[in-house]
Every structure is written in structure tokens, then in C-alpha cells.
Amino acid sequence: MLRVRPIHYTSRMDQWEGLLSALGMVRTAQDGDWQEFDAGSGRLALHRVAAGAGGGGTTPEGNALDGNVLDGRTDFGVEVGDLAEFARRTNAAGVEEGTSPAELLRAEHGETCRITGEDGFGFFADKAAHGAQCAGADPALAVVEVWFSPDAAAAAQTLRNMGARLRPSPDDDETADFTAKNGGVLMVRPASGTARSGLGFEYSGDLSALRDRLAAAGHQVSMTEEAFGRSLHVANPDAADLPDNPNGAMLWITEKRAG
């Protein structure tokens, strides 16, 4: 089992809940400051934090902050069925590269498996609390998490070793798109500097209808035509209070490519 499930930290839970609901996501778990929302493919966790929280230390899940603000940040993450088996298979697949990126450990949030890429980027694979995707979520919407890396080829190989499925792409460059067996999309994009994560969505339905649905719910949204296809840009709920948040002023929703 492998499912995309990034974690987004925010002090604006109500605004995020409104956006996710308008996107067609359904809340499937709620435990204090932790909530989970299902898309048709993939899952997104919201973690409430104090406004402006951060400034060093670690996230509640144990990731180093390196002086960055926690409020408005998204952490790359996945869910698996059996932590020990996932770690074994991931490390076995990396034998040829001489790497063992998967480490079982106990973090603040419980038993987990930490994956560390060759670029130093780290994230967690957690045991899924509930397996099935919510049938009430918009089936056309997928959660997308992005690994921006100065070593895109190595990052892509780590995802392959984890069992992510490479998705054919017409682009002849360093980008790589993967799907997770149990939902969601993982992307690798080349980037200079420190490796980092990004958040977005993909839509396989009528993008114009989704734009109208978001606008009717009061969200600022626009459609753009780019070389790779159409995409929606919707206002990030964190941006008004945190203009320098890691995800920027707008969240993107790309139109799924045919094929």
C-alpha cells in the first residue's frame, strides 16, 4: 500500500476547510488539531498551529525546521499499510545504489518510517489509520505533492524504490511524475538550493466547471493556458497573513494530461 498524504500546518483551519470542501474533498478524520481530508485520489492532513509558529526546532512530526516558519508549511508524506514491510522493500530496492534510505523509528507522533533522500530531504511514511478513500469525494481530484531537489534523478529513484509508479511524460527533461497505488500523485522537479516540498492538485474532470464551483464558493480563482496545458490558480488561504509562505500566493490545480 502507498498513498500520498502531505501534512499542511496552518493557523487558518476554517479557511482551509472551506477551500478543501469546495474542491470536493471530504473530511475523514478529526482528532483535536489534526484533520484529514480525502480527495478522489490521495489524502491531505491539516495540522493546526499557532499563528506565526516556527522559527527553528522541529515540526510536531519531528522534521527539522531550519529556522523556517511552521505556519503555512507543507511536509511531504505518504501512508503505507505495514511499516516494517515498507522499509524492507524500499531498502531492498535500493541495494544496487548502495543506499538504505528507510529507517524505522519512533517519532513524537508514534511509530513511523523516515525516508531520507540523497539530497538530504527527509519525510515520513506513516501507517494509514483508515485504508479506503472516501466514496463521497470528487473522483476527478487528486492530491499532488512535489519534491523539489538539486538531484532530481536521485529523488526520482527513491520514489521508485518506495513503489511509486512512474507516469509516462512527453517532457524530455529532469522532471518525473509518479502515481501511488492507493491514491495521489508525486512529482520531482529540479531546483537549486535546499531540497523542499510543494503542494498542489490535479483534476481529470471539467476544469471550467471546477473554476466556477470555486468562484461560487467565494474563492479567488483564475485559469491559465500554459505549454503543458490548462491550470487553475486559487488563492492560498495562508497568503493574506503570510505573503512569504512556502506555497506562495496561489495554489495550482493542473489539468490531468491524457495518456
Short mmCIF file of C-alpha atoms in Angstrom, two decimals:
data_model
loop_
_atom_site.label_atom_id
_atom_site.label_comp_id
_atom_site.label_asym_id
_atom_site.label_seq_id
_atom_site.Cartn_x
_atom_site.Cartn_y
_atom_site.Cartn_z
CA MET A 1 0.00 0.00 0.00
CA LEU A 2 1.18 3.51 -0.81
CA ARG A 3 -0.91 6.68 -0.63
CA VAL A 4 0.04 10.33 -0.96
CA ARG A 5 -0.70 12.24 2.29
CA PRO A 6 1.12 15.53 2.77
CA ILE A 7 0.71 17.43 6.03
CA HIS A 8 -0.15 21.12 5.93
CA TYR A 9 0.41 23.25 9.05
CA THR A 10 -1.80 26.29 9.42
CA SER A 11 -3.44 28.62 11.90
CA ARG A 12 -6.26 29.19 9.40
CA MET A 13 -8.10 25.87 9.67
CA ASP A 14 -11.55 27.28 8.84
CA GLN A 15 -10.33 28.86 5.61
CA TRP A 16 -8.55 25.67 4.56
CA GLU A 17 -11.59 23.54 5.39
CA GLY A 18 -13.69 25.81 3.17
CA LEU A 19 -11.27 25.53 0.26
CA LEU A 20 -10.91 21.75 0.52
CA SER A 21 -14.67 21.34 0.71
CA ALA A 22 -15.13 23.50 -2.42
CA LEU A 23 -12.52 21.35 -4.19
CA GLY A 24 -14.66 18.31 -3.47
CA MET A 25 -12.63 16.83 -0.62
CA VAL A 26 -14.29 15.17 2.38
CA ARG A 27 -13.10 15.21 5.98
CA THR A 28 -12.49 11.62 7.08
CA ALA A 29 -10.65 12.08 10.40
CA GLN A 30 -10.62 14.66 13.17
CA ASP A 31 -8.59 14.47 16.37
CA GLY A 32 -8.10 17.79 18.11
CA ASP A 33 -5.74 19.89 16.00
CA TRP A 34 -5.40 17.14 13.37
CA GLN A 35 -7.81 16.63 10.47
CA GLU A 36 -7.62 14.51 7.32
CA PHE A 37 -9.40 15.18 4.02
CA ASP A 38 -9.81 12.70 1.18
CA ALA A 39 -9.79 13.58 -2.49
CA GLY A 40 -10.86 11.09 -5.13
CA SER A 41 -7.16 10.15 -5.19
CA GLY A 42 -4.88 10.91 -2.26
CA ARG A 43 -5.32 12.47 1.16
CA LEU A 44 -4.29 15.74 2.83
CA ALA A 45 -3.78 16.24 6.56
CA LEU A 46 -4.27 19.63 8.21
CA HIS A 47 -2.42 20.31 11.46
CA ARG A 48 -3.49 23.38 13.43
CA VAL A 49 -0.61 25.51 14.78
CA ALA A 50 -0.41 28.91 16.43
CA ALA A 51 -0.25 31.93 14.11
CA GLY A 52 3.34 32.51 13.08
CA ALA A 53 4.53 29.32 14.79
CA GLY A 54 8.03 28.12 13.95
CA GLY A 55 11.44 29.76 13.97
CA GLY A 56 13.64 26.69 14.39
CA GLY A 57 13.33 23.36 16.17
CA THR A 58 11.15 20.65 14.67
CA THR A 59 7.61 20.13 13.47
CA PRO A 60 5.25 18.10 15.69
CA GLU A 61 6.17 15.14 13.43
CA GLY A 62 9.89 15.59 14.08
CA ASN A 63 11.05 17.29 10.87
CA ALA A 64 13.75 19.94 11.26
CA LEU A 65 12.52 23.46 10.58
CA ASP A 66 15.92 25.04 9.89
CA GLY A 67 14.64 28.39 11.11
CA ASN A 68 11.60 28.42 8.80
CA VAL A 69 8.13 29.35 9.97
CA LEU A 70 5.88 26.34 10.59
CA ASP A 71 2.60 28.17 9.98
CA GLY A 72 1.85 27.81 6.25
CA ARG A 73 4.29 24.98 5.62
CA THR A 74 3.54 21.66 3.88
CA ASP A 75 5.51 18.50 4.64
CA PHE A 76 5.86 15.75 2.04
CA GLY A 77 4.47 12.46 3.35
CA VAL A 78 2.90 9.12 2.48
CA GLU A 79 0.80 6.42 4.12
CA VAL A 80 1.57 2.69 3.99
CA GLY A 81 -0.04 -0.48 5.27
CA ASP A 82 2.84 -2.21 7.10
CA LEU A 83 5.77 -0.04 8.19
CA ALA A 84 8.30 -2.85 8.58
CA GLU A 85 7.48 -4.39 5.20
CA PHE A 86 7.55 -0.99 3.51
CA ALA A 87 11.00 -0.27 4.96
CA ARG A 88 12.29 -3.70 3.96
CA ARG A 89 11.09 -3.40 0.37
CA THR A 90 12.35 0.16 -0.01
CA ASN A 91 15.81 -0.70 1.24
CA ALA A 92 15.93 -3.91 -0.79
CA ALA A 93 15.09 -1.96 -3.94
CA GLY A 94 17.97 0.42 -3.20
CA VAL A 95 20.63 -2.28 -2.90
CA GLU A 96 22.04 -1.58 -6.36
CA GLU A 97 22.56 2.07 -5.44
CA GLY A 98 24.09 1.07 -2.13
CA THR A 99 21.52 3.07 -0.18
CA SER A 100 19.24 2.29 2.76
CA PRO A 101 17.01 5.36 2.93
CA ALA A 102 14.20 3.84 5.04
CA GLU A 103 14.59 3.84 8.82
CA LEU A 104 12.01 2.60 11.30
CA LEU A 105 11.81 4.83 14.36
CA ARG A 106 9.51 6.31 16.95
CA ALA A 107 8.74 9.98 16.41
CA GLU A 108 6.61 12.31 18.52
CA HIS A 109 3.50 11.13 16.67
CA GLY A 110 4.25 7.40 17.09
CA GLU A 111 5.84 4.55 15.13
CA THR A 112 6.88 5.65 11.67
CA CYS A 113 9.40 5.17 8.88
CA ARG A 114 11.67 8.03 7.90
CA ILE A 115 12.85 8.25 4.30
CA THR A 116 15.99 10.26 3.60
CA GLY A 117 16.95 11.14 0.03
CA GLU A 118 20.49 11.55 -1.23
CA ASP A 119 19.91 15.31 -1.26
CA GLY A 120 19.21 15.23 2.49
CA PHE A 121 15.46 15.68 2.08
CA GLY A 122 13.56 13.70 4.71
CA PHE A 123 9.92 12.76 5.11
CA PHE A 124 7.78 10.19 6.89
CA ALA A 125 5.82 7.16 5.80
CA ASP A 126 3.11 6.60 8.41
CA LYS A 127 0.76 3.69 8.90
CA ALA A 128 -2.64 4.54 7.46
CA ALA A 129 -5.27 4.96 10.15
CA HIS A 130 -8.01 4.09 7.66
CA GLY A 131 -7.50 2.48 4.30
CA ALA A 132 -10.29 3.20 1.85
CA GLN A 133 -10.73 6.52 0.07
CA CYS A 134 -13.98 8.32 0.88
CA ALA A 135 -16.56 7.50 -1.80
CA GLY A 136 -18.12 10.95 -1.41
CA ALA A 137 -15.04 12.86 -2.58
CA ASP A 138 -14.83 14.28 -6.11
CA PRO A 139 -13.37 11.35 -8.08
CA ALA A 140 -11.63 13.69 -10.54
CA LEU A 141 -9.47 15.42 -7.90
CA ALA A 142 -6.02 14.14 -6.93
CA VAL A 143 -3.66 15.46 -4.24
CA VAL A 144 -0.20 16.28 -5.60
CA GLU A 145 2.98 16.65 -3.57
CA VAL A 146 6.23 17.85 -5.11
CA TRP A 147 9.82 17.08 -4.19
CA PHE A 148 11.98 19.99 -5.37
CA SER A 149 15.55 18.71 -5.46
CA PRO A 150 19.03 19.71 -6.66
CA ASP A 151 19.44 16.00 -7.54
CA ALA A 152 16.18 15.19 -9.31
CA ALA A 153 17.41 11.86 -10.69
CA ALA A 154 18.25 10.53 -7.22
CA ALA A 155 14.94 11.80 -5.80
CA ALA A 156 13.04 10.03 -8.57
CA GLN A 157 14.92 6.80 -7.88
CA THR A 158 14.00 6.99 -4.19
CA LEU A 159 10.32 7.21 -5.15
CA ARG A 160 10.71 4.23 -7.48
CA ASN A 161 12.31 2.25 -4.65
CA MET A 162 9.30 3.08 -2.47
CA GLY A 163 6.96 1.53 -5.02
CA ALA A 164 5.70 4.71 -6.71
CA ARG A 165 4.74 4.13 -10.33
CA LEU A 166 6.44 6.29 -12.96
CA ARG A 167 3.90 8.02 -15.17
CA PRO A 168 4.90 8.48 -18.82
CA SER A 169 5.58 12.11 -19.69
CA PRO A 170 6.16 13.78 -23.06
CA ASP A 171 8.72 16.10 -21.50
CA ASP A 172 12.36 15.22 -22.17
CA ASP A 173 13.83 16.80 -19.05
CA GLU A 174 14.64 16.10 -15.41
CA THR A 175 11.03 16.17 -14.23
CA ALA A 176 9.36 12.93 -13.16
CA ASP A 177 5.75 12.21 -12.26
CA PHE A 178 4.62 9.20 -10.26
CA THR A 179 1.33 7.81 -9.02
CA ALA A 180 0.82 6.00 -5.72
CA LYS A 181 -1.03 2.67 -5.87
CA ASN A 182 -3.61 3.79 -3.32
CA GLY A 183 -4.04 7.36 -4.49
CA GLY A 184 -2.30 10.61 -5.21
CA VAL A 185 0.48 11.99 -7.39
CA LEU A 186 4.14 12.51 -6.52
CA MET A 187 6.28 14.83 -8.62
CA VAL A 188 10.01 15.50 -8.73
CA ARG A 189 11.15 18.87 -10.02
CA PRO A 190 14.76 20.07 -10.31
CA ALA A 191 15.57 23.06 -8.11
CA SER A 192 18.67 24.74 -6.78
CA GLY A 193 19.43 25.16 -3.10
CA THR A 194 17.98 23.11 -0.27
CA ALA A 195 15.51 20.38 -1.20
CA ARG A 196 11.94 21.25 -0.23
CA SER A 197 8.32 20.18 -0.69
CA GLY A 198 5.37 21.68 -2.54
CA LEU A 199 1.61 21.17 -2.61
CA GLY A 200 -0.87 21.18 -5.48
CA PHE A 201 -3.75 19.29 -7.06
CA GLU A 202 -4.62 17.63 -10.36
CA TYR A 203 -8.04 17.43 -11.99
CA SER A 204 -9.22 14.97 -14.62
CA GLY A 205 -12.72 16.44 -14.98
CA ASP A 206 -14.11 19.67 -16.40
CA LEU A 207 -11.65 22.32 -15.25
CA SER A 208 -14.00 25.15 -16.20
CA ALA A 209 -16.75 23.68 -14.04
CA LEU A 210 -14.32 23.40 -11.11
CA ARG A 211 -13.33 27.04 -11.61
CA ASP A 212 -16.97 28.09 -11.50
CA ARG A 213 -17.57 25.96 -8.39
CA LEU A 214 -14.64 27.55 -6.56
CA ALA A 215 -15.70 31.06 -7.59
CA ALA A 216 -19.29 30.41 -6.44
CA ALA A 217 -17.92 29.39 -3.04
CA GLY A 218 -16.15 32.76 -2.78
CA HIS A 219 -12.60 31.73 -3.69
CA GLN A 220 -10.36 33.87 -5.89
CA VAL A 221 -9.55 31.67 -8.88
CA SER A 222 -8.26 32.10 -12.42
CA MET A 223 -7.49 29.81 -15.35
CA THR A 224 -4.25 29.92 -17.32
CA GLU A 225 -3.18 28.32 -20.60
CA GLU A 226 0.41 27.09 -20.48
CA ALA A 227 2.63 24.95 -22.68
CA PHE A 228 1.77 21.79 -20.75
CA GLY A 229 -1.97 22.51 -20.63
CA ARG A 230 -4.52 24.43 -18.62
CA SER A 231 -4.36 25.04 -14.88
CA LEU A 232 -6.30 26.85 -12.20
CA HIS A 233 -4.71 29.16 -9.68
CA VAL A 234 -6.73 29.54 -6.49
CA ALA A 235 -5.87 31.88 -3.62
CA ASN A 236 -3.85 30.21 -0.86
CA PRO A 237 -5.71 30.66 2.47
CA ASP A 238 -2.36 31.36 4.19
CA ALA A 239 -1.20 34.08 1.80
CA ALA A 240 -3.12 37.08 3.18
CA ASP A 241 -1.47 36.77 6.60
CA LEU A 242 1.73 35.07 5.40
CA PRO A 243 2.71 36.52 1.99
CA ASP A 244 6.09 34.74 2.22
CA ASN A 245 4.63 31.30 2.97
CA PRO A 246 6.39 28.40 1.17
CA ASN A 247 3.43 27.63 -1.13
CA GLY A 248 3.11 31.16 -2.48
CA ALA A 249 0.08 33.35 -3.06
CA MET A 250 -1.79 30.85 -5.24
CA LEU A 251 -2.25 27.07 -5.18
CA TRP A 252 -2.25 25.35 -8.55
CA ILE A 253 -4.64 22.74 -9.91
CA THR A 254 -3.40 21.27 -13.17
CA GLU A 255 -5.48 19.59 -15.81
CA LYS A 256 -4.53 15.93 -15.99
CA ARG A 257 -2.79 15.11 -19.23
CA ALA A 258 -4.25 12.49 -21.48
CA GLY A 259 -2.40 9.18 -21.69
#
